[in-house]
mmCIF file of C-alpha atoms in Angstrom:
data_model
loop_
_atom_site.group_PDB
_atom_site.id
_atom_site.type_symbol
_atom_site.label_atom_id
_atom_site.label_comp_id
_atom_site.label_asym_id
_atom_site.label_seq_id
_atom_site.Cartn_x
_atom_site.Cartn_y
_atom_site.Cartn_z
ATOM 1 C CA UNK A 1 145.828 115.279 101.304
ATOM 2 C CA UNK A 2 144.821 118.169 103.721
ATOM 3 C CA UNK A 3 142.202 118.195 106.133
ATOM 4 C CA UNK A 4 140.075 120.576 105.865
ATOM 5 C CA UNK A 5 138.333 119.592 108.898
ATOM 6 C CA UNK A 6 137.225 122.742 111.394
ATOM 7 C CA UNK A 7 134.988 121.146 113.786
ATOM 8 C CA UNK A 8 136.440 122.384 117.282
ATOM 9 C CA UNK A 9 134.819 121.812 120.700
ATOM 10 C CA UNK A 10 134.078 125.264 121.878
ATOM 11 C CA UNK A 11 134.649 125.718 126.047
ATOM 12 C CA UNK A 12 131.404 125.098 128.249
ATOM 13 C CA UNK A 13 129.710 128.687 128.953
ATOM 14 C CA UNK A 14 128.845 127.190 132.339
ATOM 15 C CA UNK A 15 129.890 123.764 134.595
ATOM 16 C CA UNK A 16 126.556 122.408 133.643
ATOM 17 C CA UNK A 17 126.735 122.797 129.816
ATOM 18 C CA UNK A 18 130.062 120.590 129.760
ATOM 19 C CA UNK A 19 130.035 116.766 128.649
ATOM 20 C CA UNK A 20 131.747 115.360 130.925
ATOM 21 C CA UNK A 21 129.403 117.214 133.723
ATOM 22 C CA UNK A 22 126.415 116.109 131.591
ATOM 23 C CA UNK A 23 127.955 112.606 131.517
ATOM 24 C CA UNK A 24 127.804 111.781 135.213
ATOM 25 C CA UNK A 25 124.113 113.344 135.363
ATOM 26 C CA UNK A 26 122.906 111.005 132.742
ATOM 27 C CA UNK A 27 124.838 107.684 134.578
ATOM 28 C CA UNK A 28 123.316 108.972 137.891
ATOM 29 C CA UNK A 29 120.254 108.770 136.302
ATOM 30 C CA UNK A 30 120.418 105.910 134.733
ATOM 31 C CA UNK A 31 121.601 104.139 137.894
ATOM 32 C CA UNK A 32 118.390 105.418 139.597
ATOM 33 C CA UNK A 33 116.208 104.569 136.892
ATOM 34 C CA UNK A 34 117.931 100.926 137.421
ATOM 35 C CA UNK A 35 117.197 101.014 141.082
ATOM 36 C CA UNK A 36 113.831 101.860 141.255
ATOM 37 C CA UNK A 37 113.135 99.577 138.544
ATOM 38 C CA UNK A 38 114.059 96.861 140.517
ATOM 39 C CA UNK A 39 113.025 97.631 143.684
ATOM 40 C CA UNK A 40 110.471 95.517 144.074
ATOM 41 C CA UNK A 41 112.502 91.992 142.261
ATOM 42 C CA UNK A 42 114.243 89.916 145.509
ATOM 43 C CA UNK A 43 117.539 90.765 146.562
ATOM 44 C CA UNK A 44 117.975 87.572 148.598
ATOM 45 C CA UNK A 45 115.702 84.641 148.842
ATOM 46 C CA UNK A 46 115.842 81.360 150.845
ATOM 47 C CA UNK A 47 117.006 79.636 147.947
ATOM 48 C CA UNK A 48 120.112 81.787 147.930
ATOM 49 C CA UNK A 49 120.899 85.098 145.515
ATOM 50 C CA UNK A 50 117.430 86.323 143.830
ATOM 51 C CA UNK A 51 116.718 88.120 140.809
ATOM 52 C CA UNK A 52 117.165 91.618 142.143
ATOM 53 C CA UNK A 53 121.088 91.111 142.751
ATOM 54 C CA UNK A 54 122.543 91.436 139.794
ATOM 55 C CA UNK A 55 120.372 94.764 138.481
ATOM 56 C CA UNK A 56 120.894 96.206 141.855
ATOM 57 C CA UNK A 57 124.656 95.973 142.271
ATOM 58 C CA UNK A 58 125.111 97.440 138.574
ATOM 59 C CA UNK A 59 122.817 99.976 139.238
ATOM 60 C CA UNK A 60 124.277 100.963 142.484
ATOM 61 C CA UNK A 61 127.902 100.412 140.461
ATOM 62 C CA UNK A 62 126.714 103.451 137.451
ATOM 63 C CA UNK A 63 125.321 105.660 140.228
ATOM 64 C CA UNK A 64 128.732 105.520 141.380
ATOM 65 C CA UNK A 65 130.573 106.193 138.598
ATOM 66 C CA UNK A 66 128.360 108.567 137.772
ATOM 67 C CA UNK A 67 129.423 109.983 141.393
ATOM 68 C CA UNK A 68 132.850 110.083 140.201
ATOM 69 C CA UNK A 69 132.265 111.521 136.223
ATOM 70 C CA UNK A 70 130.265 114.315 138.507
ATOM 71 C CA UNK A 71 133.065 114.888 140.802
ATOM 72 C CA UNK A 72 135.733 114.889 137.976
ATOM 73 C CA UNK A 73 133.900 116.803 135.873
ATOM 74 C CA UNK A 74 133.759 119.522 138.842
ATOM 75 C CA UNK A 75 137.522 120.854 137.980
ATOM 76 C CA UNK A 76 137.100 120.067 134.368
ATOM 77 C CA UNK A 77 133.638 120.216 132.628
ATOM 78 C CA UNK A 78 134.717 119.487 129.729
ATOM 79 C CA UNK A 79 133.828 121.238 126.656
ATOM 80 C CA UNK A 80 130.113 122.375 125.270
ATOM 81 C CA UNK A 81 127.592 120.156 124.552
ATOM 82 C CA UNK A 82 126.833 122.097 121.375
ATOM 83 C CA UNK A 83 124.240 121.173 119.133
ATOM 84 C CA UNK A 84 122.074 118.378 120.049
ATOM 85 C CA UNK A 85 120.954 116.060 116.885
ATOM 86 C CA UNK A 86 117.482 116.366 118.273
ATOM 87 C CA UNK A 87 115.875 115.136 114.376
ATOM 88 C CA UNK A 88 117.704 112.288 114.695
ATOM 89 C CA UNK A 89 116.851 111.470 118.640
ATOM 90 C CA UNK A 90 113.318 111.517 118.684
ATOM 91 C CA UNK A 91 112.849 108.590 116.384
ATOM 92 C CA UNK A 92 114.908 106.616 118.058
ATOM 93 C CA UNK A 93 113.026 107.185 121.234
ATOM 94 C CA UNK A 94 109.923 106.716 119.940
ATOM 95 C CA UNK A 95 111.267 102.813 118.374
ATOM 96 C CA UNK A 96 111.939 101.999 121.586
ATOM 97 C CA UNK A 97 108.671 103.526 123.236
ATOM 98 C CA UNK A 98 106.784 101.853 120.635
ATOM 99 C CA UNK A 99 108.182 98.440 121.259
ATOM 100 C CA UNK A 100 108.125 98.434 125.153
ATOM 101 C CA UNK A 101 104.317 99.110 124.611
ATOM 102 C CA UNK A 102 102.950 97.073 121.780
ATOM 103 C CA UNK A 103 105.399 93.868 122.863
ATOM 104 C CA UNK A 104 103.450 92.781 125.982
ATOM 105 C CA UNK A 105 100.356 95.651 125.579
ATOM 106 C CA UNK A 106 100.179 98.569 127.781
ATOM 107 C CA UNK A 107 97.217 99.216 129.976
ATOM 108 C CA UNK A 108 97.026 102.666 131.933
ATOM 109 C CA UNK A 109 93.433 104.186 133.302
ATOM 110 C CA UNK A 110 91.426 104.209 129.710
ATOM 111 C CA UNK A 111 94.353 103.602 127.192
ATOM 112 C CA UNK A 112 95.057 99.864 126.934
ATOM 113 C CA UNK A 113 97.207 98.869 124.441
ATOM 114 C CA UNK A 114 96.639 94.886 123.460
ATOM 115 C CA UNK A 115 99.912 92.743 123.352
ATOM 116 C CA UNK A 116 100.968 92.517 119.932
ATOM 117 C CA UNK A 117 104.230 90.499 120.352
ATOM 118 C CA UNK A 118 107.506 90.722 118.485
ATOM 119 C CA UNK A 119 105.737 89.862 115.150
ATOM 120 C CA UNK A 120 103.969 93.475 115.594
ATOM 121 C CA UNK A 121 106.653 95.481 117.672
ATOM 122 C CA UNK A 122 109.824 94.408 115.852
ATOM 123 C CA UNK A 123 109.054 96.258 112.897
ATOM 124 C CA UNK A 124 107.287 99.101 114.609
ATOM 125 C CA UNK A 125 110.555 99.725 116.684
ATOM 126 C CA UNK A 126 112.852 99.124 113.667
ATOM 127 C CA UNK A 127 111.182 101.411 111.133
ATOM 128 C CA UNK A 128 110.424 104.369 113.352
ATOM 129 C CA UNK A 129 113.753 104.278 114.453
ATOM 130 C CA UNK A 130 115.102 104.136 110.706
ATOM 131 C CA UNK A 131 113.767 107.163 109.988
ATOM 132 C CA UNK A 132 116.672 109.238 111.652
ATOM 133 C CA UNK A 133 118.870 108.588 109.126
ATOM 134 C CA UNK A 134 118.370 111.091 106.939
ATOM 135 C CA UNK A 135 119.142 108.503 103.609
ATOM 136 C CA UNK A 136 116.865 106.391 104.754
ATOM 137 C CA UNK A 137 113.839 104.788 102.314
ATOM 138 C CA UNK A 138 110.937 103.132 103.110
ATOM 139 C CA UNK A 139 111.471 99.830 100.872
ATOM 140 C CA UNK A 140 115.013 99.295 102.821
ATOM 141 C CA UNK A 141 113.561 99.691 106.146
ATOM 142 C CA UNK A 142 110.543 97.045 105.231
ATOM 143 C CA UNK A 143 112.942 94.577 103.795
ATOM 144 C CA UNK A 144 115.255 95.016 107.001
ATOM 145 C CA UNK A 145 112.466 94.990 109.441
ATOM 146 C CA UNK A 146 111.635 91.830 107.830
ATOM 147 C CA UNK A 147 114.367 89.821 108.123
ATOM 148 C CA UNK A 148 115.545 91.473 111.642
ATOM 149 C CA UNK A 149 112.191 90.483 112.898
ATOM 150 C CA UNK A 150 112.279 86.586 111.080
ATOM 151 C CA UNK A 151 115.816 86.416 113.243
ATOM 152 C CA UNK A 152 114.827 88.353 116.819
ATOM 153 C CA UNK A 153 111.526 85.528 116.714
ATOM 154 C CA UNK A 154 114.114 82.486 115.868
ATOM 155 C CA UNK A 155 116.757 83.488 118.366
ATOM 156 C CA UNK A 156 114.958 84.890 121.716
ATOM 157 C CA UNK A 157 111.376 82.473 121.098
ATOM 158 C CA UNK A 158 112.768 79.036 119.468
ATOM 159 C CA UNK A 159 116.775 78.920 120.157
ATOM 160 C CA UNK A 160 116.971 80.822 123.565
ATOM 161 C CA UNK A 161 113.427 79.191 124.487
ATOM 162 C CA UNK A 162 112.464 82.443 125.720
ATOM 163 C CA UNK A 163 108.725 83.242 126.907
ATOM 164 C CA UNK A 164 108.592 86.841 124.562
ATOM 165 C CA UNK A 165 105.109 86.309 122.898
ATOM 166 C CA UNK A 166 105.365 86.177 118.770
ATOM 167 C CA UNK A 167 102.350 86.804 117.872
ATOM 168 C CA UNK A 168 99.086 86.356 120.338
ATOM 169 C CA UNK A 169 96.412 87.960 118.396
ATOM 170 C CA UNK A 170 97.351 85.472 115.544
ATOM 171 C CA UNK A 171 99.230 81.965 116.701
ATOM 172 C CA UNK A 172 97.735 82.619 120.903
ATOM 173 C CA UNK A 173 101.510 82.904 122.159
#
């Protein structure tokens, strides 16, 4: 069997349009978004190592990798981006938005946002986010949403004994 494949990665029109150029940009990003997330968690404490270690020395670790994928990447940008799946993207984005809001509630100036727990933002996150598959059907994604949610409550809540509220506007935790 032949294939009839033609898919070819065209050459970058520009250093900045390559992936591996693009690459480093996002893990430099990333890394910062890391850092300034946890500037304000203890690096050291009197106890000994605090909770801002650990995020800190990763994030510091991608910014520097992302240092090297930049510097790498300035010989050999790699080829074109090309078409971005932009359809697909934005409802995966907006899954996790919707979770990281509706979880523990959101409150900024007028818009507040009441915590809804994982009963509420588990299947929020999981059916927007279904919807960038193309073949994807509304029954499926309520019957998976169902049954991811039923497992993300019993792991994180009742085996891992985590504090992630469940359901506070109906059980109070």
């Amino acid at each position: 069997m032949q294939d009839i494949s033609t898919h070819t990665d065209l050459p970058a029109k520009n250093g900045w349009q390559g992936r591996e150029r693009i690459a480093g940009l996002v893990l430099l990003a990333l890394g910062g978004l890391g850092l300034w997330g946890g500037a304000d968690l203890p690096f050291m404490t009197s106890d000994g190592v605090g909770s801002g270690l650990m995020p800190r020395v990763l994030s510091l670790m991608i910014v520097g990798l992302g240092i090297v994928q930049v510097a790498l990447s300035i010989k050999d940008p790699g080829p074109s981006t090309g078409h971005w799946a932009i359809r697909e993207t934005i409802p995966v984005v907006l899954g996790v938005i919707l979770f990281a809001i509706t979880i523990r509630g959101y409150h900024l100036g007028p818009v507040a946002i009441p915590s809804l727990g994982m009963a509420v933002a588990c299947p929020l996150a999981i059916i927007a986010s279904g919807l960038a598959a193309r073949d994807s059907r509304l029954p499926e994604l309520l019957v998976f949403s169902a049954v991811l949610t039923a497992f993300c409550i019993g792991l994180f809540r009742y085996a891992l004994g985590l504090s992630v509220p469940v359901a506070p506007w109906l059980l109070g935790y």
